[in-house]
Coordinates of C-alpha atoms in Angstrom, one line a residue:
X129 CA 11.4 -26.3 19.0
X130 CA 11.3 -28.6 16.0
X131 CA 14.4 -29.2 13.9
X132 CA 14.2 -27.8 10.5
X133 CA 16.0 -29.3 7.4
X134 CA 16.6 -27.5 4.2
X135 CA 16.6 -29.9 1.2
X136 CA 18.8 -27.7 -0.9
X137 CA 22.4 -26.8 -1.6
X138 CA 21.3 -23.3 -2.7
X139 CA 23.4 -20.6 -1.0
X140 CA 20.6 -18.1 -1.7
X141 CA 18.1 -20.1 0.0
X142 CA 20.3 -20.8 3.0
X143 CA 20.9 -17.0 3.3
X144 CA 17.2 -16.3 3.3
X145 CA 16.6 -18.7 6.1
X146 CA 19.5 -17.3 8.0
X147 CA 18.0 -13.9 7.9
X148 CA 15.5 -15.0 10.6
X149 CA 18.0 -16.5 12.8
X150 CA 16.7 -20.1 12.2
X151 CA 18.7 -23.1 13.1
X152 CA 18.5 -25.5 10.3
X153 CA 20.6 -28.3 8.7
X154 CA 21.1 -28.8 5.0
X155 CA 20.3 -32.2 3.5
X156 CA 21.3 -32.5 -0.1
X157 CA 18.4 -33.9 -2.1
X158 CA 19.5 -36.8 -4.3
X159 CA 16.4 -36.7 -6.5
X160 CA 16.4 -35.6 -10.1
X161 CA 14.5 -32.5 -11.3
X162 CA 12.1 -33.0 -14.1
X163 CA 12.3 -30.4 -16.8
X164 CA 9.6 -31.6 -19.1
X165 CA 6.1 -30.5 -18.2
X166 CA 4.3 -33.1 -20.3
X167 CA 0.6 -33.0 -19.2
X168 CA 1.4 -31.0 -16.1
X169 CA 1.2 -27.2 -15.7
X170 CA 4.4 -25.4 -14.8
X171 CA 3.1 -24.9 -11.3
X172 CA 2.3 -28.6 -10.9
X173 CA 5.8 -29.4 -12.2
X174 CA 7.7 -27.3 -9.7
X175 CA 5.4 -28.5 -6.8
X176 CA 6.0 -32.2 -7.8
X177 CA 9.8 -31.6 -8.0
X178 CA 9.8 -29.9 -4.7
X179 CA 7.8 -32.7 -3.1
X180 CA 10.1 -35.4 -4.5
X181 CA 13.1 -33.4 -3.0
X182 CA 11.4 -33.1 0.4
X183 CA 10.4 -36.8 0.5
X184 CA 13.9 -37.8 -0.5
X185 CA 15.3 -35.8 2.5
X186 CA 12.5 -36.9 4.9
X187 CA 13.4 -40.5 4.3
X188 CA 16.8 -39.7 6.0
X189 CA 15.6 -38.1 9.2
X190 CA 13.4 -39.3 12.1
X191 CA 11.5 -36.1 12.9
X192 CA 11.4 -32.5 12.2
X193 CA 10.2 -30.3 9.3
X194 CA 11.7 -30.5 5.9
X195 CA 11.7 -27.5 3.4
X196 CA 12.3 -28.1 -0.2
X197 CA 11.9 -25.9 -3.3
X198 CA 12.3 -26.1 -7.0
X199 CA 12.5 -23.2 -9.5
X200 CA 12.2 -23.0 -13.3
X201 CA 12.2 -20.2 -15.7
X202 CA 9.6 -20.2 -18.6
X203 CA 9.7 -18.2 -21.8
X204 CA 7.6 -19.0 -24.9
X205 CA 6.6 -22.3 -23.4
X206 CA 10.3 -23.4 -23.1
X207 CA 11.5 -24.4 -19.6
X208 CA 14.9 -23.3 -18.4
X209 CA 16.5 -24.7 -15.3
X210 CA 20.1 -24.5 -14.2
X211 CA 22.5 -24.5 -17.1
X212 CA 24.6 -27.5 -17.9
X213 CA 27.8 -25.6 -18.6
X214 CA 28.9 -22.1 -19.5
X215 CA 28.0 -22.5 -23.1
X216 CA 24.4 -23.5 -22.2
X217 CA 24.3 -20.7 -19.7
X218 CA 25.5 -18.2 -22.3
X219 CA 22.9 -19.3 -24.7
X220 CA 20.2 -19.4 -22.1
X221 CA 20.9 -15.9 -20.8
X222 CA 21.0 -14.3 -24.2
X223 CA 17.6 -15.9 -25.1
X224 CA 15.9 -14.9 -21.9
X225 CA 17.2 -11.2 -22.3
X226 CA 15.2 -11.0 -25.5
X227 CA 11.6 -11.2 -24.0
X228 CA 10.0 -11.2 -20.5
X229 CA 9.8 -14.6 -18.7
X230 CA 7.9 -16.3 -15.8
X231 CA 9.8 -17.7 -12.8
X232 CA 8.1 -20.5 -11.1
X233 CA 9.1 -21.8 -7.6
X234 CA 7.4 -24.8 -6.0
X235 CA 7.7 -25.2 -2.2
X236 CA 7.1 -28.4 -0.2
X237 CA 6.8 -28.7 3.6
X238 CA 6.8 -32.1 5.4
X239 CA 6.2 -32.3 9.1
X240 CA 7.3 -35.7 10.0
X241 CA 5.9 -35.5 13.5
X242 CA 2.4 -34.8 12.2
X243 CA 2.7 -36.9 9.1
X244 CA 1.6 -33.8 7.1
X245 CA 2.6 -32.5 3.6
X246 CA 2.0 -29.1 2.1
X247 CA 2.7 -27.9 -1.4
X248 CA 2.4 -24.4 -3.0
X249 CA 4.1 -22.3 -5.5
X250 CA 4.8 -18.8 -6.5
X251 CA 5.4 -17.1 -9.9
X252 CA 6.9 -13.9 -10.8
X253 CA 7.4 -12.1 -14.2
X254 CA 11.0 -10.9 -14.9
X255 CA 11.9 -8.3 -17.5
X256 CA 15.6 -8.0 -18.6
X257 CA 17.6 -5.6 -20.8
X258 CA 18.8 -7.1 -24.0
X259 CA 22.3 -8.4 -23.5
X260 CA 25.2 -8.5 -25.8
X261 CA 27.9 -11.2 -25.9
X262 CA 30.3 -8.9 -24.3
X263 CA 27.9 -8.1 -21.3
X264 CA 27.2 -11.7 -20.8
X265 CA 30.9 -12.6 -20.8
X266 CA 31.6 -9.8 -18.3
X267 CA 28.8 -11.1 -16.1
X268 CA 30.1 -14.6 -16.1
X269 CA 33.7 -13.5 -15.3
X270 CA 32.3 -12.1 -12.1
X271 CA 29.4 -14.5 -11.0
X272 CA 28.9 -18.2 -11.4
X273 CA 25.6 -18.9 -13.4
X274 CA 25.7 -22.7 -13.1
X275 CA 23.8 -23.0 -9.9
X276 CA 21.1 -20.6 -10.9
X277 CA 17.8 -21.2 -12.8
X278 CA 18.0 -19.1 -15.9
X279 CA 21.7 -18.4 -15.2
X280 CA 21.1 -15.0 -13.4
X281 CA 21.0 -13.8 -9.8
X282 CA 19.0 -10.9 -8.8
X283 CA 20.9 -10.2 -5.5
X284 CA 24.2 -9.8 -7.2
X285 CA 25.4 -8.6 -10.6
X286 CA 22.2 -9.9 -12.2
X287 CA 20.6 -6.8 -10.8
X288 CA 22.4 -4.7 -13.4
X289 CA 20.3 -6.0 -16.3
X290 CA 17.1 -6.9 -14.6
X291 CA 14.8 -4.1 -15.6
X292 CA 11.9 -4.9 -13.3
X293 CA 9.8 -7.7 -11.9
X294 CA 6.1 -8.2 -11.3
X295 CA 5.5 -10.3 -8.2
X296 CA 7.6 -11.6 -5.3
X297 CA 11.2 -10.4 -5.2
X298 CA 12.2 -13.3 -3.0
X299 CA 10.8 -15.7 -5.4
X300 CA 13.4 -14.6 -7.9
X301 CA 16.1 -15.0 -5.2
X302 CA 15.0 -18.6 -4.8
X303 CA 12.4 -18.8 -2.0
X304 CA 9.3 -16.8 -1.7
X305 CA 9.3 -16.1 2.0
X306 CA 5.7 -14.8 2.4
X307 CA 4.5 -18.1 0.8
X308 CA 6.7 -20.1 3.0
X309 CA 5.3 -18.2 6.1
X310 CA 1.8 -18.9 5.2
X311 CA 2.6 -22.6 4.8
X312 CA 4.1 -22.7 8.3
X313 CA 0.9 -21.0 9.5
X314 CA -1.2 -23.7 8.0
X315 CA 0.8 -26.3 9.9
X316 CA 0.2 -24.4 13.2
X317 CA 4.0 -24.0 13.6
X318 CA 4.7 -21.1 16.1
X319 CA 8.2 -20.9 15.0
X320 CA 7.5 -18.0 12.6
X321 CA 5.0 -16.0 14.8
X322 CA 7.6 -13.2 15.1
X323 CA 7.8 -13.1 11.2
X324 CA 5.0 -10.4 10.7
X325 CA 6.4 -7.9 13.2
X326 CA 10.0 -8.1 11.9
X327 CA 10.0 -8.9 8.3
X328 CA 9.6 -5.4 6.9
X329 CA 12.5 -3.8 8.6
X330 CA 14.7 -7.0 9.0
X331 CA 14.5 -7.8 5.3
X332 CA 15.2 -4.3 4.2
X333 CA 18.0 -4.1 6.7
X334 CA 19.8 -7.0 5.1
X335 CA 18.9 -6.3 1.5
X336 CA 18.5 -2.5 1.5
X337 CA 21.2 -1.4 3.9
X338 CA 19.0 -0.4 6.8
X339 CA 15.4 0.9 7.2
X340 CA 14.5 3.8 9.5
X341 CA 11.2 5.3 10.7
X342 CA 11.2 9.1 10.6
X343 CA 8.6 11.8 11.1
X344 CA 7.8 13.5 8.0
X345 CA 7.2 17.2 8.8
X346 CA 5.1 17.8 5.7
X347 CA 2.8 14.8 5.9
X348 CA 2.6 14.7 9.6
X349 CA 3.2 10.9 9.7
X350 CA 5.8 8.5 10.7
X351 CA 7.2 7.0 7.5
X352 CA 9.6 4.1 6.9
X353 CA 12.6 4.6 4.7
X354 CA 15.0 2.0 3.5
X355 CA 17.8 4.6 3.5
X356 CA 19.1 7.1 6.0
X357 CA 19.5 10.8 4.9
X358 CA 23.2 10.3 4.5
X359 CA 22.6 7.4 2.1
X360 CA 19.8 9.4 0.2
X361 CA 22.4 12.2 -0.3
X362 CA 24.9 9.6 -1.5
X363 CA 22.3 8.3 -4.1
X364 CA 21.5 11.7 -5.3
X365 CA 25.2 12.6 -5.6
X366 CA 25.8 9.3 -7.8
X367 CA 22.9 10.1 -10.0
X368 CA 24.1 13.9 -10.2
X369 CA 27.5 12.6 -11.3
X370 CA 26.0 10.6 -14.0
X371 CA 23.7 13.5 -15.1
X372 CA 26.9 15.6 -15.4
X373 CA 28.5 13.1 -17.7
X374 CA 25.6 12.7 -20.0
X375 CA 23.7 16.1 -20.2
X376 CA 25.0 19.3 -21.2
X377 CA 24.8 22.2 -18.8
X378 CA 23.7 25.7 -19.9
X379 CA 26.8 27.7 -20.8
X380 CA 25.2 31.0 -19.7
X381 CA 26.5 31.9 -16.3
X382 CA 23.8 34.4 -15.8
X383 CA 21.1 31.9 -16.0
X384 CA 22.8 29.5 -13.8
X385 CA 23.2 32.3 -11.2
X386 CA 19.6 33.2 -11.5
X387 CA 18.4 29.7 -10.8
X388 CA 21.0 29.3 -8.0
X389 CA 19.9 32.6 -6.2
X390 CA 16.1 31.7 -6.4
X391 CA 16.9 28.1 -5.4
X392 CA 18.9 29.1 -2.3
X393 CA 16.2 31.6 -1.1
X394 CA 13.6 28.8 -1.4
X395 CA 15.8 26.2 0.4
X396 CA 16.4 28.8 3.3
X397 CA 12.7 28.7 4.2
X398 CA 11.8 25.0 3.3
X399 CA 11.1 22.4 6.0
X400 CA 14.0 20.3 5.5
X401 CA 17.4 21.9 6.2
X402 CA 19.6 18.9 7.1
X403 CA 20.8 18.5 3.5
X404 CA 22.5 21.0 1.1
X405 CA 20.6 21.9 -2.1
X406 CA 22.1 22.2 -5.4
X407 CA 20.4 23.9 -8.5
X408 CA 21.6 23.5 -12.1
X409 CA 20.3 24.5 -15.6
X410 CA 20.5 21.8 -18.4
X411 CA 20.8 22.8 -22.1
X412 CA 17.6 21.0 -23.1
X413 CA 14.7 22.5 -25.1
X414 CA 12.1 20.3 -23.3
X415 CA 9.8 22.2 -20.9
X416 CA 10.8 20.3 -17.8
X417 CA 12.5 20.3 -14.4
X418 CA 13.4 17.3 -12.1
X419 CA 14.5 16.8 -8.6
X420 CA 16.8 14.0 -7.3
X421 CA 17.1 12.4 -3.8
X422 CA 19.3 14.4 -1.4
X423 CA 18.7 18.0 -2.7
X424 CA 19.6 18.2 -6.4
X425 CA 17.3 20.2 -8.7
X426 CA 17.7 20.5 -12.5
X427 CA 15.7 23.0 -14.7
X428 CA 15.7 22.8 -18.4
X429 CA 16.6 25.8 -20.4
X430 CA 13.5 25.2 -22.4
X431 CA 11.4 25.7 -19.3
X432 CA 13.2 29.0 -18.5
X433 CA 12.5 30.2 -21.9
X434 CA 8.7 29.8 -21.2
X435 CA 8.6 31.8 -18.1
X436 CA 8.0 35.5 -17.7
X437 CA 9.6 36.4 -14.5
X438 CA 11.4 35.3 -11.3
X439 CA 8.1 34.6 -9.6
X440 CA 7.1 32.0 -12.1
X441 CA 10.6 30.4 -11.8
X442 CA 10.5 30.5 -8.1
X443 CA 7.2 28.5 -8.3
X444 CA 8.8 25.7 -10.4
X445 CA 11.9 25.5 -8.3
X446 CA 9.8 25.6 -5.1
X447 CA 7.6 22.8 -6.4
X448 CA 10.8 20.7 -7.0
X449 CA 12.1 21.5 -3.5
X450 CA 8.7 20.3 -2.2
X451 CA 9.4 16.9 -3.7
X452 CA 12.7 16.7 -2.0
X453 CA 11.2 17.9 1.4
X454 CA 8.6 15.2 1.2
X455 CA 11.1 12.6 0.0
X456 CA 9.0 11.8 -3.0
X457 CA 12.0 10.8 -5.0
X458 CA 13.5 8.3 -2.6
X459 CA 10.1 6.7 -1.9
X460 CA 9.4 6.4 -5.7
X461 CA 12.8 4.7 -6.3
X462 CA 12.3 2.4 -3.2
X463 CA 8.9 1.4 -4.8
X464 CA 10.3 0.6 -8.2
X465 CA 12.3 -2.7 -9.0
X466 CA 15.3 -0.5 -8.0
X467 CA 15.8 -2.1 -4.6
X468 CA 18.9 -3.5 -6.5
X469 CA 19.5 -0.1 -8.3
X470 CA 19.4 1.8 -5.0
X471 CA 21.9 -0.7 -3.3
X472 CA 24.2 -0.2 -6.2
X473 CA 24.2 3.5 -5.8
X474 CA 25.3 3.4 -2.3
X475 CA 27.4 0.1 -2.2
X476 CA 29.5 0.2 -5.3
X477 CA 32.6 2.3 -5.7
X478 CA 31.9 5.7 -7.3
X479 CA 32.4 6.1 -11.0
X480 CA 32.2 2.5 -11.9
X481 CA 30.1 1.4 -14.9
X482 CA 27.6 -0.4 -12.5
X483 CA 26.8 2.9 -10.7
X484 CA 26.5 4.6 -14.1
X485 CA 23.9 2.1 -15.2
X486 CA 22.0 2.3 -11.9
X487 CA 22.0 6.0 -12.0
X488 CA 20.8 6.4 -15.5
X489 CA 17.9 4.1 -14.7
X490 CA 17.1 6.0 -11.4
X491 CA 17.2 9.4 -13.4
X492 CA 14.9 8.2 -16.2
X493 CA 12.5 6.9 -13.5
X494 CA 12.3 10.2 -11.9
X495 CA 11.9 12.0 -15.3
X496 CA 8.6 10.2 -15.6
X497 CA 7.0 12.2 -12.8
X498 CA 5.2 11.4 -9.6
X499 CA 1.7 10.3 -8.6
X500 CA -1.1 12.8 -8.6
X501 CA -1.1 12.9 -4.8
X502 CA 2.7 13.8 -4.7
X503 CA 2.5 16.5 -7.4
X504 CA -0.4 18.3 -5.6
X505 CA 1.4 18.0 -2.2
X506 CA 4.7 19.5 -3.8
X507 CA 2.4 22.3 -5.2
X508 CA 1.2 23.0 -1.8
X509 CA 4.6 23.1 -0.3
X510 CA 6.0 25.0 -3.3
X511 CA 3.6 27.8 -3.0
X512 CA 4.2 28.1 0.7
X513 CA 7.9 28.3 0.3
X514 CA 7.6 30.8 -2.5
X515 CA 5.6 33.1 -0.3
X516 CA 8.1 32.7 2.6
X517 CA 11.0 33.3 0.3
X518 CA 9.5 36.7 -0.7
X519 CA 8.2 35.9 -4.2
X520 CA 4.7 36.4 -5.4
X521 CA 3.0 33.1 -4.9
X522 CA 0.7 33.8 -7.7
X523 CA 3.7 33.2 -10.0
X524 CA 3.0 29.6 -9.7
X525 CA -0.6 30.0 -10.9
X526 CA 0.5 32.1 -13.8
X527 CA 3.1 29.5 -14.9
X528 CA 0.6 26.7 -14.5
X529 CA -1.9 28.6 -16.7
X530 CA 0.8 29.2 -19.2
X531 CA 1.6 25.5 -19.1
X532 CA -2.0 24.6 -19.7
X533 CA -2.1 26.8 -22.8
X534 CA 1.1 25.2 -24.1
X535 CA -0.4 21.9 -23.5
X536 CA -3.4 22.7 -25.7
X537 CA -1.3 24.1 -28.5
X538 CA 1.7 21.6 -28.7
X539 CA 1.8 17.9 -28.9
X540 CA 3.1 16.1 -26.0
X541 CA 6.9 15.3 -26.1
X542 CA 8.5 12.3 -24.2
X543 CA 9.9 14.4 -21.3
X544 CA 7.8 17.6 -21.3
X545 CA 6.7 19.2 -18.1
X546 CA 3.0 18.9 -19.0
X547 CA 3.5 15.2 -19.6
X548 CA 5.2 14.4 -16.3
X549 CA 3.2 17.0 -14.3
X550 CA -0.5 16.2 -15.2
X551 CA -3.7 17.4 -13.7
X552 CA -2.9 21.1 -14.4
X553 CA -6.5 22.3 -13.4
X554 CA -6.3 20.3 -10.1
X555 CA -2.9 21.9 -9.5
X556 CA -4.1 25.4 -10.0
X557 CA -7.1 24.6 -7.7
X558 CA -4.8 23.3 -5.0
X559 CA -2.5 26.4 -5.1
X560 CA -5.5 28.7 -4.9
X561 CA -6.6 26.8 -1.8
X562 CA -3.3 27.1 -0.3
X563 CA -3.4 30.8 -0.9
X564 CA -6.9 31.1 0.5
X565 CA -8.3 32.3 -2.8
X566 CA -11.9 31.7 -4.1
X567 CA -12.3 28.7 -6.3
X568 CA -14.4 28.9 -9.4
X569 CA -16.3 26.3 -11.2
X570 CA -13.7 26.3 -13.9
X571 CA -11.0 25.1 -11.4
X572 CA -12.9 21.9 -10.9
X573 CA -13.2 21.1 -14.7
X574 CA -10.2 19.1 -16.3
X575 CA -10.3 21.2 -19.5
X576 CA -7.0 19.5 -20.6
X577 CA -9.2 16.8 -22.1
X578 CA -9.9 19.0 -25.1
X579 CA -8.1 17.8 -28.3
X580 CA -4.8 19.3 -29.4
X581 CA -5.2 21.9 -32.3

């Protein structure tokens, strides 16, 4: 096996290579990084810097493979590298938080035995929350910004203010692993052949506290989750605690008991009984309901005011339980930039400000609703559970028809049920199919496209 040399002092890059159990030595590059693009593109600049570092290290070894990388952050045609000092870091981070930026990483591989050089690059778009001076100072007290391009780290406390990314996550960490793997492949180096079969679970194990493959009883498929059921419940509890702090619960005990009683009946017949279910009513006029990971369901009082009977309410609650059974919420949060958010929800001490921020972001993400496929599956499961619990399953159809009428008469509002749960005609059709009822031509027409009056 060839010796591998990493021409970088970056702790993050060393950690990424260590994930795969690679034996490598660090050779500090003595080359100076250029930070003026001139006639070069940003991609060409980072590739040239990476190659200079690799060549500098290669001159000091007899054989083996040298890996070098260079990262810059670009915003409004201005290049940001590592800050010179804390004053520069503070100024840099405040500016970067105002607008999205592009992060470029150039990679150079030199195989001294074959006398070959390879160059490539990766770019990722990063969106931050706008930071105050107080937030920047707090971050700098707990993390060193001086060894990081752009003064932030996505693996640590930088995750608190990185809203989302578009592109390769590991590029933001400091070394785009997939790109590196492809470069090794081009050199016909067999060292990384195990990569494809292990990367998914191995990386999520390190960064996301362990993946697991489980049989989903409602989809009939083996599905991979980054978190166990216990940690899913812990996430739901963390989000629920934040909801309790920021939202007002309905002060009518009869309404709360009504929702709890219906919810318990639905939970008793659902396909997922290894968790406890919790049902609450929020004092909110919006016609909406939402479910959290691990068994938490919230129904707005505005929605309850629109329903005619328990059968309609049971349909709404059963639909949200369907999302929990199918683990739609945890899968949605896994898919968002929230790998860092989810890690915070299970790793940071309860009640801390960091957990509160992460819980806020997760709750808002879930309020935006699910994909069309997830909504329709939740309807199928919901009407099934409603019927098993002893309610009239046509209650769900009556509610959807009412929802459709509300949709026509009233303008869309930010968190309304008919905004986060689209395709009402499709939903009615799916419910009828689940009940074995005849489908009319009207059920195939998306009549919601009519303008609001």
